[in-house]
Short mmCIF file of C-alpha atoms and ligand atoms in Angstrom, two decimals:
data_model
loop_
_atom_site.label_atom_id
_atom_site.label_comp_id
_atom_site.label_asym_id
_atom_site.label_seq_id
_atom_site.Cartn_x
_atom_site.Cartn_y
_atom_site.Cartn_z
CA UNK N 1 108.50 91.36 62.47
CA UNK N 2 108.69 90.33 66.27
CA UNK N 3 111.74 88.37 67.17
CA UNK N 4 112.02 84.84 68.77
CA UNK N 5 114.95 83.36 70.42
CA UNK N 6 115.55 79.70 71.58
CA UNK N 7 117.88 76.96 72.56
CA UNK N 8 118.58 73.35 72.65
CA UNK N 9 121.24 72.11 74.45
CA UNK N 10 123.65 69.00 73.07
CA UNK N 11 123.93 67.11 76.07
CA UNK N 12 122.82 63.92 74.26
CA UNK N 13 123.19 62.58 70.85
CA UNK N 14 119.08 62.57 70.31
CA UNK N 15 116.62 64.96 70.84
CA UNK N 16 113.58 63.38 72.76
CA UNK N 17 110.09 63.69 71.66
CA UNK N 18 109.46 66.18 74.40
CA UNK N 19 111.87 68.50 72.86
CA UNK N 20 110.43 67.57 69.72
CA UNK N 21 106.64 68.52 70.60
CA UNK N 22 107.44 70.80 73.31
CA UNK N 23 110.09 73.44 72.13
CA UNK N 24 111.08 72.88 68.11
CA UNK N 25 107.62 72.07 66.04
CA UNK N 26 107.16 75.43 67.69
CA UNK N 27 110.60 76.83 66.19
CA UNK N 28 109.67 75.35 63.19
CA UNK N 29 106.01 77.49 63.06
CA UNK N 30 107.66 80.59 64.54
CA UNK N 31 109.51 80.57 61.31
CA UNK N 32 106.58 81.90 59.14
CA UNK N 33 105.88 85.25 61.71
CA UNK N 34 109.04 85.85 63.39
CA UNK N 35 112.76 86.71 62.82
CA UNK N 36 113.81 83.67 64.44
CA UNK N 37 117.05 83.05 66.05
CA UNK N 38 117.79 79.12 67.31
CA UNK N 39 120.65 77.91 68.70
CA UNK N 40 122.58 74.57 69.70
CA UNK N 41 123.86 76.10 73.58
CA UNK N 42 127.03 74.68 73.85
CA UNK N 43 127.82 76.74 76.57
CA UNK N 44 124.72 75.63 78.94
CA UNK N 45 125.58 71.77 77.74
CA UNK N 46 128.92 72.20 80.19
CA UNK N 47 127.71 73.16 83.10
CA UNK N 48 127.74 69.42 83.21
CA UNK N 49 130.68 66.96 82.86
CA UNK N 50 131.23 66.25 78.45
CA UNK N 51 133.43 64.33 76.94
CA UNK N 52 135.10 67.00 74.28
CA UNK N 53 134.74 64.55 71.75
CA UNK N 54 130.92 63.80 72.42
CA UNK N 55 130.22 67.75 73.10
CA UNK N 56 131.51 67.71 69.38
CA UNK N 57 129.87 65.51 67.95
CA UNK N 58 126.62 66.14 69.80
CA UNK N 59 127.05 70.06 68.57
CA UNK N 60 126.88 69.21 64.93
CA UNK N 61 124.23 66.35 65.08
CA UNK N 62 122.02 68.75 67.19
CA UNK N 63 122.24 71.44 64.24
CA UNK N 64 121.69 68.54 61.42
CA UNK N 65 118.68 67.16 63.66
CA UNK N 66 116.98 71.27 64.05
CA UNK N 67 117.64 71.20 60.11
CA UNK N 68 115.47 67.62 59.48
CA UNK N 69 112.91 68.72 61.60
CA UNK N 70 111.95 71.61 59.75
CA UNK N 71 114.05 74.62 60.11
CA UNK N 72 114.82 76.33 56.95
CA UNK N 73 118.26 78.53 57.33
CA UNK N 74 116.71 80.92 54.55
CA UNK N 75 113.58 81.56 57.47
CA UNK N 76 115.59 81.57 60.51
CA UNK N 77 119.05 81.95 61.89
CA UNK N 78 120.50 78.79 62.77
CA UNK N 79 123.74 78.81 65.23
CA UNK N 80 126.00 77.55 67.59
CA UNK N 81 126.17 79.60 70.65
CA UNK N 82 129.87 79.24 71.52
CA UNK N 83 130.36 81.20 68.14
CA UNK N 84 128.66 84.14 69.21
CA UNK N 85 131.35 85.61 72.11
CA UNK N 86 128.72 88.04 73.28
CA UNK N 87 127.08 85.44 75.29
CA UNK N 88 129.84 85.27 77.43
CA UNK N 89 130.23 88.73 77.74
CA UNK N 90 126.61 89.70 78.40
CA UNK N 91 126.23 87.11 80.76
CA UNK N 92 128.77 87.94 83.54
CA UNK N 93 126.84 91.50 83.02
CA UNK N 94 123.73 89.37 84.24
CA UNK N 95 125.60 87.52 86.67
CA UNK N 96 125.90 91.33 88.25
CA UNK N 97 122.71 92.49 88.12
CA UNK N 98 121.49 88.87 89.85
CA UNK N 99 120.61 88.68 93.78
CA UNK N 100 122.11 85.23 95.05
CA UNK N 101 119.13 84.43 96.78
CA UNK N 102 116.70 85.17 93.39
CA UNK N 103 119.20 82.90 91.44
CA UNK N 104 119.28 80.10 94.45
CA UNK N 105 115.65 80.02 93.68
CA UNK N 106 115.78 77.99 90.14
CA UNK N 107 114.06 75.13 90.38
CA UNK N 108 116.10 73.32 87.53
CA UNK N 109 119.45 74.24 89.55
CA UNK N 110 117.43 72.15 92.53
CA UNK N 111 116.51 69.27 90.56
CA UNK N 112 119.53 69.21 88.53
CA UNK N 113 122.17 69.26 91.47
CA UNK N 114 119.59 66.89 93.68
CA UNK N 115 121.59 63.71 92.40
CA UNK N 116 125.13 63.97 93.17
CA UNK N 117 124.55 66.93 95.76
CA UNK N 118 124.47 70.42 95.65
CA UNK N 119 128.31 70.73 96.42
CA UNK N 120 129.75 68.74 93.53
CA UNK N 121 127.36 70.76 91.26
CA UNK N 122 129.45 73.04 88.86
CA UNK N 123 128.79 76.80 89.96
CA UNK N 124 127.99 77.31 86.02
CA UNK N 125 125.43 75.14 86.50
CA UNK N 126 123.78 77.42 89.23
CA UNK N 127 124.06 80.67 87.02
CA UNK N 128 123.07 79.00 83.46
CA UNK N 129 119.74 80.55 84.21
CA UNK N 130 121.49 84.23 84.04
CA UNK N 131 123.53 82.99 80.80
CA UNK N 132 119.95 81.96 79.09
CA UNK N 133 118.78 85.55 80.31
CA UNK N 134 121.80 86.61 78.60
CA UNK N 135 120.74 84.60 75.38
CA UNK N 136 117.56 86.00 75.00
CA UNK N 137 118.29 89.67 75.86
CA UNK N 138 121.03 89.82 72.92
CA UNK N 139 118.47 89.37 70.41
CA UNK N 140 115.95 91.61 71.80
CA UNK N 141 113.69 88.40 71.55
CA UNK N 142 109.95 88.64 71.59
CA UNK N 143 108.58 85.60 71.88
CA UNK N 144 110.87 82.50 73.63
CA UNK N 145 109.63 79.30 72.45
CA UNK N 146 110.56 76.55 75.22
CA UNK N 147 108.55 73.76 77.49
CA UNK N 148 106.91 74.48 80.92
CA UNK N 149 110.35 73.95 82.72
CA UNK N 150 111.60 77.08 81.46
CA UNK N 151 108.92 79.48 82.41
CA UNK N 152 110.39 80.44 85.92
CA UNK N 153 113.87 80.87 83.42
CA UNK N 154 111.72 83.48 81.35
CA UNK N 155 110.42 85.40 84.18
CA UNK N 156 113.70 86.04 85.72
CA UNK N 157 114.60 87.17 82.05
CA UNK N 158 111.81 89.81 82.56
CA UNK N 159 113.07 90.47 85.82
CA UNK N 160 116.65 91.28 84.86
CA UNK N 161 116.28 92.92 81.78
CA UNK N 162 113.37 95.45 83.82
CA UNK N 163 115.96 95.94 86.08
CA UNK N 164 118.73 96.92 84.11
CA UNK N 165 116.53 99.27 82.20
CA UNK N 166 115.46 100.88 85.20
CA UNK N 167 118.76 101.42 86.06
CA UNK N 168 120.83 102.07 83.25
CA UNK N 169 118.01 103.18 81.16
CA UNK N 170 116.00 101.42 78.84
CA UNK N 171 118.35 98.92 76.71
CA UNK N 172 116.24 95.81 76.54
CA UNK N 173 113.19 94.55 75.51
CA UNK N 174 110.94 92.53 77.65
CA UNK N 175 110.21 89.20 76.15
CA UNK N 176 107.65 86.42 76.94
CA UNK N 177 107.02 82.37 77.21
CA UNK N 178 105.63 81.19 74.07
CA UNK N 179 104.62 78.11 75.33
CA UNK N 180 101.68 75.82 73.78
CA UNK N 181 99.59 74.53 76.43
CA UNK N 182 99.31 70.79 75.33
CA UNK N 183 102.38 69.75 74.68
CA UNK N 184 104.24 72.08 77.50
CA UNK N 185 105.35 69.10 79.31
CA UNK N 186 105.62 65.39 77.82
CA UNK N 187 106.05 62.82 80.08
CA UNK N 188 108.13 59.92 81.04
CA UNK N 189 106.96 57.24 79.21
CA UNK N 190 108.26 55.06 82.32
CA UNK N 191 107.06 57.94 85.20
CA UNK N 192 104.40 60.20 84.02
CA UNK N 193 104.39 61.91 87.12
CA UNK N 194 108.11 63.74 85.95
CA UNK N 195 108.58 65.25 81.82
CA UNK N 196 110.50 63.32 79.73
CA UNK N 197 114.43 64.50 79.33
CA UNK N 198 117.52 63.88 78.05
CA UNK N 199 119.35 64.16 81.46
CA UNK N 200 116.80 62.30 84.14
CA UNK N 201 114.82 59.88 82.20
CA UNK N 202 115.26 56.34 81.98
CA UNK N 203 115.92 55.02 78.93
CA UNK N 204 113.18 52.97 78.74
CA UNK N 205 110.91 56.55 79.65
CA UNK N 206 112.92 58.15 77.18
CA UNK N 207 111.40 58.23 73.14
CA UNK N 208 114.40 59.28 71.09
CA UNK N 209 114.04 60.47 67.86
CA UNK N 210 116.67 58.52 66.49
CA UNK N 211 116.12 55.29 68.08
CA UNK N 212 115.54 52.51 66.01
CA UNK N 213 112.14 52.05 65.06
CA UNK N 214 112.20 48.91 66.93
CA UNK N 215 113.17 50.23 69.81
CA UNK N 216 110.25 53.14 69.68
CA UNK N 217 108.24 50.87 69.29
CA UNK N 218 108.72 48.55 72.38
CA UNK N 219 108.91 51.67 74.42
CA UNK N 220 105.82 52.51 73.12
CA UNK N 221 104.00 49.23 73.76
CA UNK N 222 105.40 48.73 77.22
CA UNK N 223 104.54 52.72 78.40
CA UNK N 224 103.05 53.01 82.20
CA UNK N 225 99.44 53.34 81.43
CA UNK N 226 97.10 51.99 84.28
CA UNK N 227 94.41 49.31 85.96
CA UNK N 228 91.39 50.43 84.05
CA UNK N 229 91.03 49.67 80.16
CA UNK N 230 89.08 53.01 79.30
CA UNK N 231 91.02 55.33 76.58
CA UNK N 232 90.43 58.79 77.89
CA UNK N 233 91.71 62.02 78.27
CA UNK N 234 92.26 62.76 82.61
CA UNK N 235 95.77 63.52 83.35
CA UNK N 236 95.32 63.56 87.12
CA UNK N 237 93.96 60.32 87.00
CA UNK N 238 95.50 58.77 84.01
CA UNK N 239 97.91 60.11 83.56
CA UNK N 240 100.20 57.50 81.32
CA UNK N 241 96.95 57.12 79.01
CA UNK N 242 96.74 60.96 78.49
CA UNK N 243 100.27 61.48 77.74
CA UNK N 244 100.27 59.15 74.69
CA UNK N 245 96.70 60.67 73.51
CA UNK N 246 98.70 63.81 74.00
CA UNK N 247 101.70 62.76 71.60
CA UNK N 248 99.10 60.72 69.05
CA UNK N 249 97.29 64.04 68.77
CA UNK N 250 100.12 66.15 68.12
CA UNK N 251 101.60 64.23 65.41
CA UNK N 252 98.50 63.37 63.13
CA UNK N 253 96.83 66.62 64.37
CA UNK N 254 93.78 64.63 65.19
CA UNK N 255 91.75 66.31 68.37
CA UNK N 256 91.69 63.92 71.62
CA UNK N 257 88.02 63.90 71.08
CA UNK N 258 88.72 62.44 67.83
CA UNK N 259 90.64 59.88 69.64
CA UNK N 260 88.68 59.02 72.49
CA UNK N 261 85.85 58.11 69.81
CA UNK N 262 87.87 56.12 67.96
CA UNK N 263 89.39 53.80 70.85
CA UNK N 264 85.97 53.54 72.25
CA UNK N 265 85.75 50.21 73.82
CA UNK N 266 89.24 49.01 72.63
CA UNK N 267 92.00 48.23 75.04
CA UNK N 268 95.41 49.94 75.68
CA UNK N 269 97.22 47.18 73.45
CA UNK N 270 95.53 48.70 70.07
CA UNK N 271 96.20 52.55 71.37
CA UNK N 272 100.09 51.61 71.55
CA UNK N 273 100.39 49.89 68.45
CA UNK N 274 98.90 52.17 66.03
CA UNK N 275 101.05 55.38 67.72
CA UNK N 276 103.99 53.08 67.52
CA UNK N 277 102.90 53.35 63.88
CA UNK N 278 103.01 56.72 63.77
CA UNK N 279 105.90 57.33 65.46
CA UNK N 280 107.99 55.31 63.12
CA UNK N 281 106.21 57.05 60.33
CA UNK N 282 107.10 60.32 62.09
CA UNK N 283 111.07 59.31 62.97
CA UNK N 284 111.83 57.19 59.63
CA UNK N 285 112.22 60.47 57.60
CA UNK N 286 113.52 62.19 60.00
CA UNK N 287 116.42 60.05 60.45
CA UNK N 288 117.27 60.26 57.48
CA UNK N 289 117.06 63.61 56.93
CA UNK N 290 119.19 64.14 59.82
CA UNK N 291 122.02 62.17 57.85
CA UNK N 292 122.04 63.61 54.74
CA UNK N 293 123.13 66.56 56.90
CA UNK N 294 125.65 64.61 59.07
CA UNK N 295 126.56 63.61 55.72
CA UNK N 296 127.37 66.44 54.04
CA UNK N 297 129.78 68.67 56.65
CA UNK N 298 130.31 71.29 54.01
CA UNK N 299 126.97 72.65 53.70
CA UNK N 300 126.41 72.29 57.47
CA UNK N 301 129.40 74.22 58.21
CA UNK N 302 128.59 76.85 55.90
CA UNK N 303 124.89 76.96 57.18
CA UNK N 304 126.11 77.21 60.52
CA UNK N 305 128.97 79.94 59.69
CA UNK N 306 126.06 81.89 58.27
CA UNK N 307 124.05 81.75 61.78
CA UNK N 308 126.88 83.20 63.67
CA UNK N 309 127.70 86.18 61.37
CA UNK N 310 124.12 87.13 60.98
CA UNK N 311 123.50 86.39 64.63
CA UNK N 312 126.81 88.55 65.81
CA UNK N 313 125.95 91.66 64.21
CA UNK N 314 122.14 91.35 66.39
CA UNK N 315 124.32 90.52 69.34
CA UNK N 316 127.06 92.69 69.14
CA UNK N 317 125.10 95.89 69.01
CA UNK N 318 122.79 95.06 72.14
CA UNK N 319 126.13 94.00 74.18
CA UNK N 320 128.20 97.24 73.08
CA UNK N 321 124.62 99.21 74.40
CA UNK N 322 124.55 97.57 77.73
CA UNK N 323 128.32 98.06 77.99
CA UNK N 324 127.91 101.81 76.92
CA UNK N 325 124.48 102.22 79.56
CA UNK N 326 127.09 100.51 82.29
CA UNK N 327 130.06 102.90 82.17
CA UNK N 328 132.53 100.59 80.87
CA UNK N 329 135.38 102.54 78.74
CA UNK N 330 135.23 101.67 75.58
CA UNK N 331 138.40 100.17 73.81
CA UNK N 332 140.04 102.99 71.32
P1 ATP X 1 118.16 68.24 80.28
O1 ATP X 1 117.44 67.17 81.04
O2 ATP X 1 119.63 67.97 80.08
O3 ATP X 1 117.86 69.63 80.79
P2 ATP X 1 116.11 68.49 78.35
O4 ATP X 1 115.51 67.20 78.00
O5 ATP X 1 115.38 69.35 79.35
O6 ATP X 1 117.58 68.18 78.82
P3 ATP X 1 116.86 70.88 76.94
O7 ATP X 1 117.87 71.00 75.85
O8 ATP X 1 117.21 71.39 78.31
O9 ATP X 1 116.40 69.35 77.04
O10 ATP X 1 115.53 71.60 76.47
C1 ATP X 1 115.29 72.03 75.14
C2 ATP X 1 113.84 72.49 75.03
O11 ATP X 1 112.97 71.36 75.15
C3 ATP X 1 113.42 73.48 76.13
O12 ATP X 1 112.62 74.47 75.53
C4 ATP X 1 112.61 72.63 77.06
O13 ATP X 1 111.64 73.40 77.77
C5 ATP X 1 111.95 71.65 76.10
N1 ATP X 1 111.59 70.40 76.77
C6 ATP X 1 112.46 69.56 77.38
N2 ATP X 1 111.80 68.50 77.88
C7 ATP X 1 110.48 68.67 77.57
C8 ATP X 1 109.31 67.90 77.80
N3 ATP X 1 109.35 66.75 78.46
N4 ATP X 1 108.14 68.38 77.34
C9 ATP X 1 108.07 69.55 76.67
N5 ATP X 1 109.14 70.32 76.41
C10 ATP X 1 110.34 69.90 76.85
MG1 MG X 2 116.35 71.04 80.21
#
């Protein structure tokens, strides 16, 4: 079986629909063809100020939230990456190998630091691309399921782990983007010109999935759409519109076609109420399968101590390889 490796990071308490449609339905499918690893990435989470006792929290309702939404710890390997010391290790190896001009071209480090200014950034915050290379190249992943803003993150994966081969001979495998066209990049509910996320959104642009239903569903009804009244799929010029034909389709796995026929000659106001309706019938369950895991800390613990012993003995063997190809001594 090919592998697949991804992350989420805990930096709120909720995922966000875009992490939802863009990044773990596709965890949840990888399941059936892959030997999936999945992670909560503490690690990447503080290369921005936490609160230790949110980053806590946050850690174990991320894992409860990856288990409600459909991962099955019998199909895949569920952990926490701060239990698995070899990313540490294997990413200061990275940070080695990296140019500082390739790494000051991340995109996300641009955007991310943009706000309070690129000096009170956190230097971890410019190198968590070489930790995520770090991530991935442990597992000898395959296939990286993640949203468009990762992609330049995967390539310099590629980059890195070519190099290293070519230098230290060949140690890791080359993975690739698995990333699913439609749903690469959900938008702002509030902006739809920027994707929806748990760090730059408003929170009115912001669809948690464990809002209140209420809440969705005002969100919902008061989305940017625009001055026309036609439902139609054009998202250069309508952009709001297409975003929530985007997210409709995805959930009931109706086509847009499908949709466009149905909302013929009906307004926006009858669009936003039934996916409000779907939403909630989406997040209800959800919700509460998310608690009956926050509920039960035994089996969660015991899931999770289960990730990071299967998941070591993967990483451990690529990490003492690249420290073998490098010339470090190894401890007797
Ligand atoms: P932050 O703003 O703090 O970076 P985030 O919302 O981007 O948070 P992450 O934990 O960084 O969330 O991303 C987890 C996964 O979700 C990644 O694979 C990412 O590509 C994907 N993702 C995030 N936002 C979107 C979005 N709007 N549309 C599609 N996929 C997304
Ligand atoms: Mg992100």
């Amino acid at each position: 079986r090919p592998r697949a490796l991804s992350g989420i990071q805990p930096t709120s308490g909720s995922f966000h629909l875009g992490n939802y449609l863009g990044a773990i339905r596709q965890y949840v499918a990888l399941q059936e063809t892959h030997d999936a690893f999945y992670m909560v990435v503490d690690l990447h989470a503080i290369t921005m100020p936490q609160d230790p006792k949110d980053l806590r929290a946050n850690t174990r309702l991320s894992a409860a939230q990856l288990l409600a939404a459909g991962l099955d710890p019998e199909r895949c390997t569920l952990f926490i990456q701060s239990h698995v010391p070899e990313h540490a290790q294997l990413g200061w190896v990275m940070n080695c190998i990296t140019g500082f001009g390739e790494a000051s071209r991340m995109t996300q480090f641009k955007d991310k630091s943009a706000k309070g200014g690129v000096n009170s950034a956190s230097v971890g915050l410019f190198t968590y691309p070489i930790l995520q290379v770090a991530d991935i190249l442990l597992y000898q992943a395959n296939a990286v399921p993640v949203g468009e803003d990762q992609r330049q993150h995967i390539e310099l994966t590629r980059d890195l782990a070519e190099r290293f081969n070519s230098r230290f001979g060949r140690t890791f495998t080359l993975p690739a983007a698995h990333i699913v066209k439609e749903v690469a990049k959900i938008y702002d509910l509030q902006d739809p010109a920027i994707k929806m996320s748990k760090s730059a959104s408003s929170p009115k642009g912001l669809i948690n999935l464990l809002d209140e239903p209420k809440v969705t569903e005002k969100k919902i009804k008061s989305a940017v759409t625009d001055t026309e009244a036609e439902i139609r799929f054009d998202s250069e010029k309508k952009p709001g519109v297409s975003n929530l034909l985007t997210i409709y389709s995805t959930l009931t796995g109706e086509t847009i076609a499908e949709l466009e026929a149905r909302y013929e000659g009906k307004g926006y106001g009858a669009l936003k109420t039934d996916l409000a309706g779907v939403m909630v019938d989406f997040v209800t369950p959800f919700k509460k399968r998310t608690q009956e895991y926050l509920d039960d800390p035994e089996t969660l613990d015991s899931i999770l101590a289960k990730g990071a012993e299967k998941a070591r003995a993967v990483a451990a063997e690529t990490l003492a390889q690249a420290y073998d190809r490098l010339g470090l001594l190894p401890a007797k």
